Coordinates of C-alpha atoms and ligand atoms in Angstrom, one line a residue:
X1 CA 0.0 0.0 0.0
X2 CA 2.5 2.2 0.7
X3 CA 4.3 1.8 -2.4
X4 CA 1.4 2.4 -4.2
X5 CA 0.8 5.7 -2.2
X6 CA 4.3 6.7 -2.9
X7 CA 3.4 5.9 -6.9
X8 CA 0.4 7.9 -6.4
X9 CA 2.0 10.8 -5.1
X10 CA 4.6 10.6 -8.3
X11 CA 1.4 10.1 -11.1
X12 CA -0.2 13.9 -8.7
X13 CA 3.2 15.0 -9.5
X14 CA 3.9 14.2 -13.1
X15 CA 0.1 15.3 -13.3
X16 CA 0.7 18.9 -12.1
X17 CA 3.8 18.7 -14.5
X18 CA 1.3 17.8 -17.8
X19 CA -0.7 21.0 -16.9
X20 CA -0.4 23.9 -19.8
X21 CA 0.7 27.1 -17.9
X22 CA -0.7 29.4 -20.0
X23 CA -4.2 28.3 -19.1
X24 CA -3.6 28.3 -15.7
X25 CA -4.7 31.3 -13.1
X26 CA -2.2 32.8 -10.8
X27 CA -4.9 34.2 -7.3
X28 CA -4.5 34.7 -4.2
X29 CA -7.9 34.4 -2.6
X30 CA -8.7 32.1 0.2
X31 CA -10.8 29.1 -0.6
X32 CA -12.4 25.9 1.5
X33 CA -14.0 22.9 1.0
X34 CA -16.5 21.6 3.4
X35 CA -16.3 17.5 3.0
X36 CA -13.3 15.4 1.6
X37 CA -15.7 12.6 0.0
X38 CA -14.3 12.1 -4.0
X39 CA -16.5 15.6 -4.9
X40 CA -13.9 17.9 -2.2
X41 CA -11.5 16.3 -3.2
X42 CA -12.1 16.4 -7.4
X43 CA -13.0 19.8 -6.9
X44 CA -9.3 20.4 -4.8
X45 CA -7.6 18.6 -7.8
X46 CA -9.2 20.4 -10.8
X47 CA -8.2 23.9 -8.8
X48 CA -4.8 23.0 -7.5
X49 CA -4.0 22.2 -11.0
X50 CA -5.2 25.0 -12.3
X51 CA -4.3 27.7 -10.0
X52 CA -0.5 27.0 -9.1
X53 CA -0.6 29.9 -6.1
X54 CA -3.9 28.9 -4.8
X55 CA -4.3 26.9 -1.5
X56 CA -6.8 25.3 -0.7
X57 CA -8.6 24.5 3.4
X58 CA -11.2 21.2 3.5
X59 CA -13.3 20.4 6.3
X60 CA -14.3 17.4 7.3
X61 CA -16.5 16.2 10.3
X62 CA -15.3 13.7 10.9
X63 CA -11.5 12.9 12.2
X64 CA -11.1 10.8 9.0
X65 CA -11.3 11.5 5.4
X66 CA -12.6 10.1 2.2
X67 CA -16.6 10.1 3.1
X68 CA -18.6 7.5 1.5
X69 CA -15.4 5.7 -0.1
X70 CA -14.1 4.9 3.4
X71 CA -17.6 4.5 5.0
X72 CA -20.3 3.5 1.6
X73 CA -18.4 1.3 -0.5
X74 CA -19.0 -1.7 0.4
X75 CA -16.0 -3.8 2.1
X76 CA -15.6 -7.0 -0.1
X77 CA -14.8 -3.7 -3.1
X78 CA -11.4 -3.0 -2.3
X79 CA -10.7 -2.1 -5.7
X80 CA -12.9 0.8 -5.8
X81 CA -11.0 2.1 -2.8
X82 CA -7.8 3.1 -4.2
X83 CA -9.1 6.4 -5.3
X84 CA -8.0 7.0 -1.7
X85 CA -4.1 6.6 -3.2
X86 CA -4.9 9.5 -5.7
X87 CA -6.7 11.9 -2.6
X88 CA -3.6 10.9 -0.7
X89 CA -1.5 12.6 -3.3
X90 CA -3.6 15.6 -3.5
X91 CA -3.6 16.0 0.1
X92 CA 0.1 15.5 0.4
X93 CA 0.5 18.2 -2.5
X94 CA 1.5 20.7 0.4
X95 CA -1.1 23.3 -1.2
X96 CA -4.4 21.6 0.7
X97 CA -4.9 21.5 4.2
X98 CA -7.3 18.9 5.5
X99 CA -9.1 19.7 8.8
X100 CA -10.4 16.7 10.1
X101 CA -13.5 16.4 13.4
X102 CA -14.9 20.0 12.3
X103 CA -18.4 20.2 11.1
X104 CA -19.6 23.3 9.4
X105 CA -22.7 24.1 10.8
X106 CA -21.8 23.6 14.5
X107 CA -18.4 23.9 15.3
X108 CA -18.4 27.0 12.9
X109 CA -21.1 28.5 10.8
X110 CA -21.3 28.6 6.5
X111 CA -20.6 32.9 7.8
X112 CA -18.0 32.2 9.4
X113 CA -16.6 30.8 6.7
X114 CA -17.9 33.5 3.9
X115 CA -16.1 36.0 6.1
X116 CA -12.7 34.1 6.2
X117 CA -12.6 32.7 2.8
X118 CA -13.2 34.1 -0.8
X119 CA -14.7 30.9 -2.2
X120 CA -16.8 28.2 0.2
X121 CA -17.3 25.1 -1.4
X122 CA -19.5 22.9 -0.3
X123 CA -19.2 19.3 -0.8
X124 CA -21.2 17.7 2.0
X125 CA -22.7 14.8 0.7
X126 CA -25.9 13.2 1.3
X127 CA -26.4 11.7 4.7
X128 CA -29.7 11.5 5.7
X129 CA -32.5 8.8 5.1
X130 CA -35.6 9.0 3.0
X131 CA -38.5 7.7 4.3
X132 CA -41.2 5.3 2.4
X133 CA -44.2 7.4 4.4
X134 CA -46.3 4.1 5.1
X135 CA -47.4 2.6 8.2
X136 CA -45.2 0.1 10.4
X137 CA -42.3 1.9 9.1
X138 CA -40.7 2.2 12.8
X139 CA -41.0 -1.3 13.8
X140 CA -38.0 -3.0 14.9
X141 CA -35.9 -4.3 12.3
X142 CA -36.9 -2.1 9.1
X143 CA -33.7 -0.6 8.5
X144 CA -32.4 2.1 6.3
X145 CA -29.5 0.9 4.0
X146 CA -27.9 4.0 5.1
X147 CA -27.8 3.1 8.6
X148 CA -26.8 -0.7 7.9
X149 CA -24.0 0.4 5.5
X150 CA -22.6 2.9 7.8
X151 CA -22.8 -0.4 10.7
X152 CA -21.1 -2.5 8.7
X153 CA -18.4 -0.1 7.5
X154 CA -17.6 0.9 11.1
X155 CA -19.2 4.6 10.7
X156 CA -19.0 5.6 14.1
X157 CA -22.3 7.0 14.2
X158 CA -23.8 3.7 13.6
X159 CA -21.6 1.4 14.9
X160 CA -23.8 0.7 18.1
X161 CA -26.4 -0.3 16.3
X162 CA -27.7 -3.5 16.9
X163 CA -30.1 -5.6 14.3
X164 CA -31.7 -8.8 14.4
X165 CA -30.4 -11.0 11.9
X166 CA -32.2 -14.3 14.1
X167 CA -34.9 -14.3 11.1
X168 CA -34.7 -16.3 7.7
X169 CA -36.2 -13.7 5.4
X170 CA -34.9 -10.4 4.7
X171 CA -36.7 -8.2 2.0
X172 CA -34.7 -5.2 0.8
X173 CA -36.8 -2.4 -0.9
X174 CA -35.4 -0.4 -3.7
X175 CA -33.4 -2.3 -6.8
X176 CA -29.7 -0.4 -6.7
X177 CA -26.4 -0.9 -6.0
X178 CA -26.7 -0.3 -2.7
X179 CA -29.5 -3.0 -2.3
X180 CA -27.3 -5.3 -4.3
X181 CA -24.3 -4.6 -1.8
X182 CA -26.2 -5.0 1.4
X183 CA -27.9 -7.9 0.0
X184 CA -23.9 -9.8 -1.0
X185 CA -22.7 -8.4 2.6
X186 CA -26.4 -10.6 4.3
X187 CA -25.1 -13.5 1.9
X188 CA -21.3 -13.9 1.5
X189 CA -19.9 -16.7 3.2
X190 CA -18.1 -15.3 6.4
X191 CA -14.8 -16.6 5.5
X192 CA -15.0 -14.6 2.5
X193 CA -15.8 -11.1 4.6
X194 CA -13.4 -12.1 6.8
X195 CA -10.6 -10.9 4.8
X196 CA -12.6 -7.1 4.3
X197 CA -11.8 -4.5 6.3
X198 CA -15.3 -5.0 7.8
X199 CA -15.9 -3.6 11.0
X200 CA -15.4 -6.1 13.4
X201 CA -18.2 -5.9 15.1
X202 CA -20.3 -6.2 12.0
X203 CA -18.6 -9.5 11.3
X204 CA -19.3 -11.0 14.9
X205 CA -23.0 -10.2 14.3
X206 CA -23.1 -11.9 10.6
X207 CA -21.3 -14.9 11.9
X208 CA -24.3 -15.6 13.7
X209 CA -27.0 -14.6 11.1
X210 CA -29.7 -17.0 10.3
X211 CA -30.9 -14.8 7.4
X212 CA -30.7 -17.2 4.4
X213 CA -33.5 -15.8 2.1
X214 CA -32.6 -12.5 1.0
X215 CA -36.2 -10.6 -1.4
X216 CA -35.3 -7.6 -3.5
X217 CA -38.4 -6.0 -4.3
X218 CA -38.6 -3.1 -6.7
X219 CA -41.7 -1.2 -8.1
X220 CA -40.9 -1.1 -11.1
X221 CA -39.3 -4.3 -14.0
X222 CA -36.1 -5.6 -14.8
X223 CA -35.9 -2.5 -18.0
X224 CA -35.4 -0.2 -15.3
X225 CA -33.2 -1.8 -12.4
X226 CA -30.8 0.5 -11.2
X227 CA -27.9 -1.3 -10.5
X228 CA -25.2 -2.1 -12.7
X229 CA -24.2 -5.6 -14.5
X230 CA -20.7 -5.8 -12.0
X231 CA -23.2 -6.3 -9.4
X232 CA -25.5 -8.3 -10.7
X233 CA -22.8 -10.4 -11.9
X234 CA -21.1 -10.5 -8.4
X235 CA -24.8 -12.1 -7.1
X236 CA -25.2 -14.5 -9.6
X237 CA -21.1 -15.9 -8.9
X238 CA -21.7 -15.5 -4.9
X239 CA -20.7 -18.8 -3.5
X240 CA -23.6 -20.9 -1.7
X241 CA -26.1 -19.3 -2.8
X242 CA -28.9 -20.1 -5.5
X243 CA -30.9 -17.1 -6.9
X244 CA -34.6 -16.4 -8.7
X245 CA -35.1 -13.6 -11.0
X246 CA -38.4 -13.6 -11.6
X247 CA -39.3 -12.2 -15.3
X248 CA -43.0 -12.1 -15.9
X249 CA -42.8 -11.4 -19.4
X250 CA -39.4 -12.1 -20.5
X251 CA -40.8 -11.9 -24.3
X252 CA -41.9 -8.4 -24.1
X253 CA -38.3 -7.6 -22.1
X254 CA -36.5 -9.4 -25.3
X255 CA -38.3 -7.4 -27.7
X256 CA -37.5 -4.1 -26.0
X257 CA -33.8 -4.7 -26.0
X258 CA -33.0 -3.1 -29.3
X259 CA -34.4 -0.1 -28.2
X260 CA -32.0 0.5 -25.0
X261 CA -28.6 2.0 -24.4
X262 CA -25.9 -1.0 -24.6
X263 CA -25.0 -1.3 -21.0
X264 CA -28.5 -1.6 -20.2
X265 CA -29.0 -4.1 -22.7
X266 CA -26.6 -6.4 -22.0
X267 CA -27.5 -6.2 -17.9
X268 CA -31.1 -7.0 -18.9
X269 CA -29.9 -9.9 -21.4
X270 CA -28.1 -11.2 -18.2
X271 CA -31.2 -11.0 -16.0
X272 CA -32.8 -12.9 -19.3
X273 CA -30.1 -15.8 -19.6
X274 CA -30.1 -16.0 -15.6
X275 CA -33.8 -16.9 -14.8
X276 CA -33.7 -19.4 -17.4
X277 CA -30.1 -21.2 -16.4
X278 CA -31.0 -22.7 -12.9
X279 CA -28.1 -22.8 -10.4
X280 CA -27.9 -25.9 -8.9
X281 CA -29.3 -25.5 -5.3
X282 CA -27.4 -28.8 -4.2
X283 CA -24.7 -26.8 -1.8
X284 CA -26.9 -23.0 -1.5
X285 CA -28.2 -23.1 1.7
X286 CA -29.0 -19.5 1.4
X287 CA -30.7 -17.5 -1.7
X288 CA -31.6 -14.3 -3.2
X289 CA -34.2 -13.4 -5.5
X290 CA -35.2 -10.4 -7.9
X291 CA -38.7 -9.8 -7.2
X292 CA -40.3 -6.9 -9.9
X293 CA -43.9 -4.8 -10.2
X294 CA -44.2 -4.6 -6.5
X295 CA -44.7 -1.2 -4.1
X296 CA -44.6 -1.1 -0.7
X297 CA -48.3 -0.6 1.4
X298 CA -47.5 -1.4 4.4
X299 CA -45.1 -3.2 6.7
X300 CA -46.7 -5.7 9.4
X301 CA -45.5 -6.5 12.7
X302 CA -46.4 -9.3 15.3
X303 CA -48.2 -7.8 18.2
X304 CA -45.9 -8.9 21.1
X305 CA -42.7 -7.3 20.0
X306 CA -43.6 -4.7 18.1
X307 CA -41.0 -6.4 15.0
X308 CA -41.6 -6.6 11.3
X309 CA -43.1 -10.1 10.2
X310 CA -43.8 -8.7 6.8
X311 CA -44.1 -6.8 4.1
X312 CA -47.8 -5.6 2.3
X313 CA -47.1 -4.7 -1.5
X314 CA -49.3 -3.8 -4.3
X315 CA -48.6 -5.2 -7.2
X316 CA -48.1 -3.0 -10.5
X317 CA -48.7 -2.5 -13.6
X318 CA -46.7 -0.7 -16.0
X319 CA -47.9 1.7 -19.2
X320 CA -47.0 3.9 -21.7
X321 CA -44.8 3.8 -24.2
X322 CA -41.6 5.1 -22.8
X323 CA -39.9 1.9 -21.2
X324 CA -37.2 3.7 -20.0
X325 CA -39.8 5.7 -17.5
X326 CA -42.9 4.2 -17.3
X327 CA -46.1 5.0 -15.8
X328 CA -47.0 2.6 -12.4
X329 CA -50.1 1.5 -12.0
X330 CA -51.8 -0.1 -9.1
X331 CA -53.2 -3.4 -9.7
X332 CA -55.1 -3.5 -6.6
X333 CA -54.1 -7.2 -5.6
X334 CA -52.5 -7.2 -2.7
X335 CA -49.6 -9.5 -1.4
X336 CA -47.6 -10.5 2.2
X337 CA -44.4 -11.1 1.5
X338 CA -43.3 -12.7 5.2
X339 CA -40.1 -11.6 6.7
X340 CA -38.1 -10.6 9.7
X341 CA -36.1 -7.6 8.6
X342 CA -36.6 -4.9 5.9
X343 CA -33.7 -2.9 4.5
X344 CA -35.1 0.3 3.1
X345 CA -32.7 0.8 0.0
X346 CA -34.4 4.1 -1.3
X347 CA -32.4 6.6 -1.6
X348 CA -29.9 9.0 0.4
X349 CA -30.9 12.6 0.9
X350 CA -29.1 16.0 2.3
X351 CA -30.1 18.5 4.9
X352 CA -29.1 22.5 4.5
X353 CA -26.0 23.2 7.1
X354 CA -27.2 26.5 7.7
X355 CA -30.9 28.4 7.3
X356 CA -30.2 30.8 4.8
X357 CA -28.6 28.2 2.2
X358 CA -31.2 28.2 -0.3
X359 CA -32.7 24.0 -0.4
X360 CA -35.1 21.9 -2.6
X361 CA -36.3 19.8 0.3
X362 CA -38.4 18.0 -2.1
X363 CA -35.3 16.6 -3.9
X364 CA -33.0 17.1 -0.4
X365 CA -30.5 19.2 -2.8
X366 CA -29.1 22.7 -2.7
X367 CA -30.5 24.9 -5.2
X368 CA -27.3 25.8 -8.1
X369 CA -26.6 26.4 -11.3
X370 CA -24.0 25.0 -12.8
X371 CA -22.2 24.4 -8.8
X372 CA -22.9 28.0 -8.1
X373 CA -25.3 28.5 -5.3
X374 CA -28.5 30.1 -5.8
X375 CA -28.1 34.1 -4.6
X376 CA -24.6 33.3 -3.0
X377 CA -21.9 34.7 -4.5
X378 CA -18.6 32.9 -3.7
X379 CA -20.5 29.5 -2.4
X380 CA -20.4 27.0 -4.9
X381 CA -21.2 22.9 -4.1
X382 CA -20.4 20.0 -6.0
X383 CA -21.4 16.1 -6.0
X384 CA -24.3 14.5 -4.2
X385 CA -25.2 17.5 -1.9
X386 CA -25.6 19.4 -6.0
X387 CA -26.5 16.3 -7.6
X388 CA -28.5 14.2 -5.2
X389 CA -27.8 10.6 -4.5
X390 CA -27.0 9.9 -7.9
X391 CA -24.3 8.5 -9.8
X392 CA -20.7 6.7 -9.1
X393 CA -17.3 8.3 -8.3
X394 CA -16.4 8.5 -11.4
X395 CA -19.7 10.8 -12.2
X396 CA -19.2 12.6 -8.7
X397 CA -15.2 13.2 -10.6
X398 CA -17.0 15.0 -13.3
X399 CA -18.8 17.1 -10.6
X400 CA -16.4 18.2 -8.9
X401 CA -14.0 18.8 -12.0
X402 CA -17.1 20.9 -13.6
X403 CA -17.5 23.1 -10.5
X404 CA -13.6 23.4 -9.9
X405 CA -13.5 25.2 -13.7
X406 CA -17.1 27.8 -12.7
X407 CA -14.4 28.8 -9.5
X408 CA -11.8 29.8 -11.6
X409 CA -14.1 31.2 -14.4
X410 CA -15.5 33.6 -11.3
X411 CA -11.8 34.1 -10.3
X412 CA -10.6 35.2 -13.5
X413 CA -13.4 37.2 -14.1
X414 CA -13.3 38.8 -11.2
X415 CA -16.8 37.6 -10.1
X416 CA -15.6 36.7 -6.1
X417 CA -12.5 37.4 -4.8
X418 CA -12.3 40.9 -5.7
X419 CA -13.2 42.7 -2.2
X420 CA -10.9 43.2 1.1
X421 CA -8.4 40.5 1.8
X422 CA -9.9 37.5 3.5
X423 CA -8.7 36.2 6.6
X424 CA -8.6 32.7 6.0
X425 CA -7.5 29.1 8.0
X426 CA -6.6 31.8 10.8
X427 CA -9.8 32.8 12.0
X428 CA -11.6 30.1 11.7
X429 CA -8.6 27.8 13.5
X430 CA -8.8 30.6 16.4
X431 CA -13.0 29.9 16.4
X432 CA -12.0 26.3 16.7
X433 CA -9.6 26.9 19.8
X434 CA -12.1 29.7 21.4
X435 CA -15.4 26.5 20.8
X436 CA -12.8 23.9 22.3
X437 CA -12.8 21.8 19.2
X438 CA -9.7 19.5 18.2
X439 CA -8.8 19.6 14.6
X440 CA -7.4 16.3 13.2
X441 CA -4.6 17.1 10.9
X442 CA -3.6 14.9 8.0
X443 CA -0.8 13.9 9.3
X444 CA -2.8 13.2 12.5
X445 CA -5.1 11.1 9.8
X446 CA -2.2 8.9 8.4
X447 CA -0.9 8.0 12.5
X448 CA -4.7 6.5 13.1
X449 CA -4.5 4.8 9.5
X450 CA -1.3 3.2 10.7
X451 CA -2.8 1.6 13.7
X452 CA -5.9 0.8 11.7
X453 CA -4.1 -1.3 9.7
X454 CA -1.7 -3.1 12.1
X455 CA -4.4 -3.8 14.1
X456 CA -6.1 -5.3 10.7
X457 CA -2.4 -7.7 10.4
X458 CA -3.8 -9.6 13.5
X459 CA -7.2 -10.1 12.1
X460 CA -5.4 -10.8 8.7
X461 CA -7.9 -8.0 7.2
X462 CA -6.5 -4.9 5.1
X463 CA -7.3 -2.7 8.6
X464 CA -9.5 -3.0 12.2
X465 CA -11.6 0.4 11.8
X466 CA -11.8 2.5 14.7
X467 CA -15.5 3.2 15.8
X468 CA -14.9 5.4 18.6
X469 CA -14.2 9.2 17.9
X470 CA -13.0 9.8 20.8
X471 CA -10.4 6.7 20.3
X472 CA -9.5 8.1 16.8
X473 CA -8.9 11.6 18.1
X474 CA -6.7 10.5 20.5
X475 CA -4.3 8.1 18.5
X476 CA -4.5 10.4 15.7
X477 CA -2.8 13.1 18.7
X478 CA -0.4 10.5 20.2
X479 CA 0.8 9.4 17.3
X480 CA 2.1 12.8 16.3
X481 CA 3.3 13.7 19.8
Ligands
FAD1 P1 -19.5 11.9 0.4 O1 -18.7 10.8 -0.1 O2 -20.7 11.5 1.2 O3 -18.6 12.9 1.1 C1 -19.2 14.0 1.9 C2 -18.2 14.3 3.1 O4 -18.7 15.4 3.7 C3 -18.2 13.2 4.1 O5 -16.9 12.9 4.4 C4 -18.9 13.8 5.3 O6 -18.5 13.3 6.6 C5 -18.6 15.2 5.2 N1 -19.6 16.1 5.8 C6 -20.9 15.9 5.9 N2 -21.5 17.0 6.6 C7 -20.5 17.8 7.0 C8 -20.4 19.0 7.7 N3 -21.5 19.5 8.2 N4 -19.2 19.6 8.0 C9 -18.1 19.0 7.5 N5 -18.1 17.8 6.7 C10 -19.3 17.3 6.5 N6 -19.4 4.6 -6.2 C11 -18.5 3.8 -6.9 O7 -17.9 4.3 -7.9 N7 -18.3 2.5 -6.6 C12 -18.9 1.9 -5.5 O8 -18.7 0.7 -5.2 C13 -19.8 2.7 -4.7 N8 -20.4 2.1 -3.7 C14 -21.2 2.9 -2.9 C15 -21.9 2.3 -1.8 C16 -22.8 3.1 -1.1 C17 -23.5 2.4 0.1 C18 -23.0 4.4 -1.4 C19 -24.0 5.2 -0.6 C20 -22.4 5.0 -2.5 C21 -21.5 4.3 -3.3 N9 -20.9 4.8 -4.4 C22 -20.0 4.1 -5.1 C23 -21.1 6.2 -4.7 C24 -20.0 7.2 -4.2 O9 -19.7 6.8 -2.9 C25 -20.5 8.6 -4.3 O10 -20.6 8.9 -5.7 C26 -19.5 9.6 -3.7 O11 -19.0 9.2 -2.5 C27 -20.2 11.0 -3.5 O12 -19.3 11.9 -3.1 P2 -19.5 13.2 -2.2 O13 -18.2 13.8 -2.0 O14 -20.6 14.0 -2.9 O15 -20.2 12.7 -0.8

């Protein structure tokens, strides 16, 4: 790993060497990032490229960066996490600052940091839950896939969480990747997560799981799944287990296919080949199944423990003649489908860090124009608190590489950054000291990522998370004392 870092930190250099000079802006203003998920730090990159003098602050709530690519992606991906090698770089460029266990909004306010800095970005993400908005949805055991990813991934806000994983059936609502990786985390043979970085705890609880039947229900048909074929792939391979995808009208599917994109049409050509080929079921003691057409009514519990024992859905319809977005339409038959846990895999949403940030609650977004935020001057955002929940890092890349050339359009044109000289890291580091709040460094960061993964070498996993924040700050500290 750490030759790899080292090679990243080489590619940021040779990368900052391919950049044409005459395009680039020489300013001075003061600019942060609130966030260091892949969208702060794309929109870092595309500015430290561009502007050689600029330097850049990024805030980050939590003592550790990297957002959802440390705490979303699921742990058996460890490919996808070596975008962490290239954020590394940027934040070892010696032109970005990360300052970690700060969040904007408490520990200092989106004013504060107008009136210290020239350009605010924000780059927040999208952590809250959306909710179905039907009855029985607080039972025990109907889960939010936000709140069981950030479990298993050790997010510390979630890592007390305990679930009951005593029942066979588990039905996951929604049809994305994140349904597909919670379902593979319920299902993977535990020798296989073993080797994750997992969160330990996490692990202990699915070493004991009796779920074995794992239901993901979407309202809509296979045409319009949105996962991707990797995953889908990834479920149909997973070891001891035998799947159904049940295609109600597979002719009507096959003669749509010509009229889709071709990723889409060679996922649903999967899903076609896949019902028909049965696994053998002799050595799946567990299963997963693709269930299609159905909406959520209601969720049912049994009357003693107040916990879910199943699921009410309508079952659809759908019409018109654009397959791509149909039109649902309620059947009226009604169906149980009898379980012991739901997983609510619907969606992730943001909340506005301060009052007067203009928000479409509706959509959980800020309000923006191309990354420039609606009657702000100077506060830009970029990725899923701009976009919504949408989209993989590499699209989130895009967003934050968009925004990062609007910044320096405004820079150049002398849109922001033209008043009186902005404070900058100053103020706001003296606000932190006055409100007793303990910025983590990155240098603090890399001491706790040490331990994290020599504790992993006695687990044999890549690292042992640390759940505790108070833990982290304080090996972060010592191991720069
Ligand atoms: P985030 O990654 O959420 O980063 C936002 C950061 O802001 C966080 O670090 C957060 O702590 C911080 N923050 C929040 N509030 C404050 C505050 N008030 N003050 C300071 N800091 C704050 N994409 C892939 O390409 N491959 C995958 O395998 C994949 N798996 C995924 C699995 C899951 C479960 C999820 C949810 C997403 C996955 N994605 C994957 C998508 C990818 O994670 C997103 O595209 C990307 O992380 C969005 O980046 P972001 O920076 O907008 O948000």
């Amino acid at each position: 790993m750490w030759s790899r870092t080292t090679k990243n930190i080489k590619n940021v250099v040779s990368y900052f060497r391919t950049v044409n000079f005459s395009s680039q802006v020489v300013c001075h203003q003061k600019v942060c990032i609130v966030g260091s998920g892949p969208a702060g730090f794309y929109t870092a990159q595309h500015l430290l490229k561009n502007c050689p003098t600029l330097e850049i602050d990024m805030f980050e709530k939590l003592p550790v960066p990297f957002g959802l690519v440390r705490y979303g992606v699921a742990p058996d991906h460890p490919d996808v996490k070596n975008v962490i090698n290239t954020f590394t770089a940027i934040a070892k460029s010696g032109r970005l600052q990360f300052v970690g266990n700060v969040t904007v909004g408490k520990d200092v306010t989106l004013n504060d940091l107008r009136n210290a800095y020239d350009v605010v970005v924000l780059a927040y993400g999208a952590a809250q839950d959306r909710w179905l908005g039907i009855s029985g949805e607080n039972l025990c055991n109907v889960v939010s896939a936000r709140k069981f990813v950030g479990w298993y991934n050790g997010l510390p806000e979630e890592s007390h969480l305990k679930f009951d994983l005593d029942a066979e059936t588990a039905v996951i609502i929604g049809q994305g990747n994140v349904a597909l990786d919670i379902a593979r985390i319920l299902l993977t043979p535990i020798d296989m997560l073993k080797k994750t970085d997992i969160a330990q705890h996490a692990l202990e609880a699915l070493s004991q799981s009796k779920i074995k039947n794992v239901k993901i229900v979407g309202r809509r048909g296979p045409l319009q799944v949105a996962f991707t074929i990797k995953e889908l792939r990834e479920m149909i391979k997973l070891p001891g287990n035998s799947y159904r995808i049940h295609l109600e009208n597979p002719e009507f599917i096959d003669a749509c296919l010509p009229k889709t994109s071709r990723p889409r049409k060679r996922l649903t050509e999967l899903m076609l080949q896949s019902s028909s080929i049965k696994r053998s079921e002799e050595d799946s003691s567990k299963q997963w199944e693709l269930i299609f057409h159905r909406t959520p009514i209601k969720i049912v519990g049994d009357s003693n423990a107040n916990k879910v024992n199943g699921l009410v859905v309508g079952i659809n319809h759908l019409t018109g003649d654009d397959w791509e977005n149909p039109q649902v339409e309620d059947t009226g038959l009604r169906e149980t489908i009898p379980c012991g846990m739901i997983l609510k895999s619907i969606g992730y949403k943001s909340l506005p860090l301060s009052d007067e940030l203009p928000f479409d609650h509706a959509k959980g977004i800020i309000r923006q124009t191309e990354g420039r935020v609606e009657g702000m001057q100077g506060v830009f955002c970029s990725g899923w608190v701009a976009s919504g929940p949408v989209g993989v890092i590499a699209s989130t890349m895009q967003s934050g590489h968009d925004v990062g050339k609007r910044i320096i359009e405004d820079l150049k044109n002398g849109i922001v950054g033209t008043g009186t000289r902005k404070p900058g890291r100053d103020a706001i580091l003296s606000q932190l000291e006055a409100r007793n709040v303990e910025p983590v460094t990155f240098v603090e960061w890399e001491a706790l990522d040490n331990e994290e993964r020599e504790r992993g070498k006695y687990q044999k996993k890549p690292r042992e998370k640390i759940v505790d924040v108070r833990e982290m700050i304080d090996i972060a500290k010592k191991g720069q004392s």
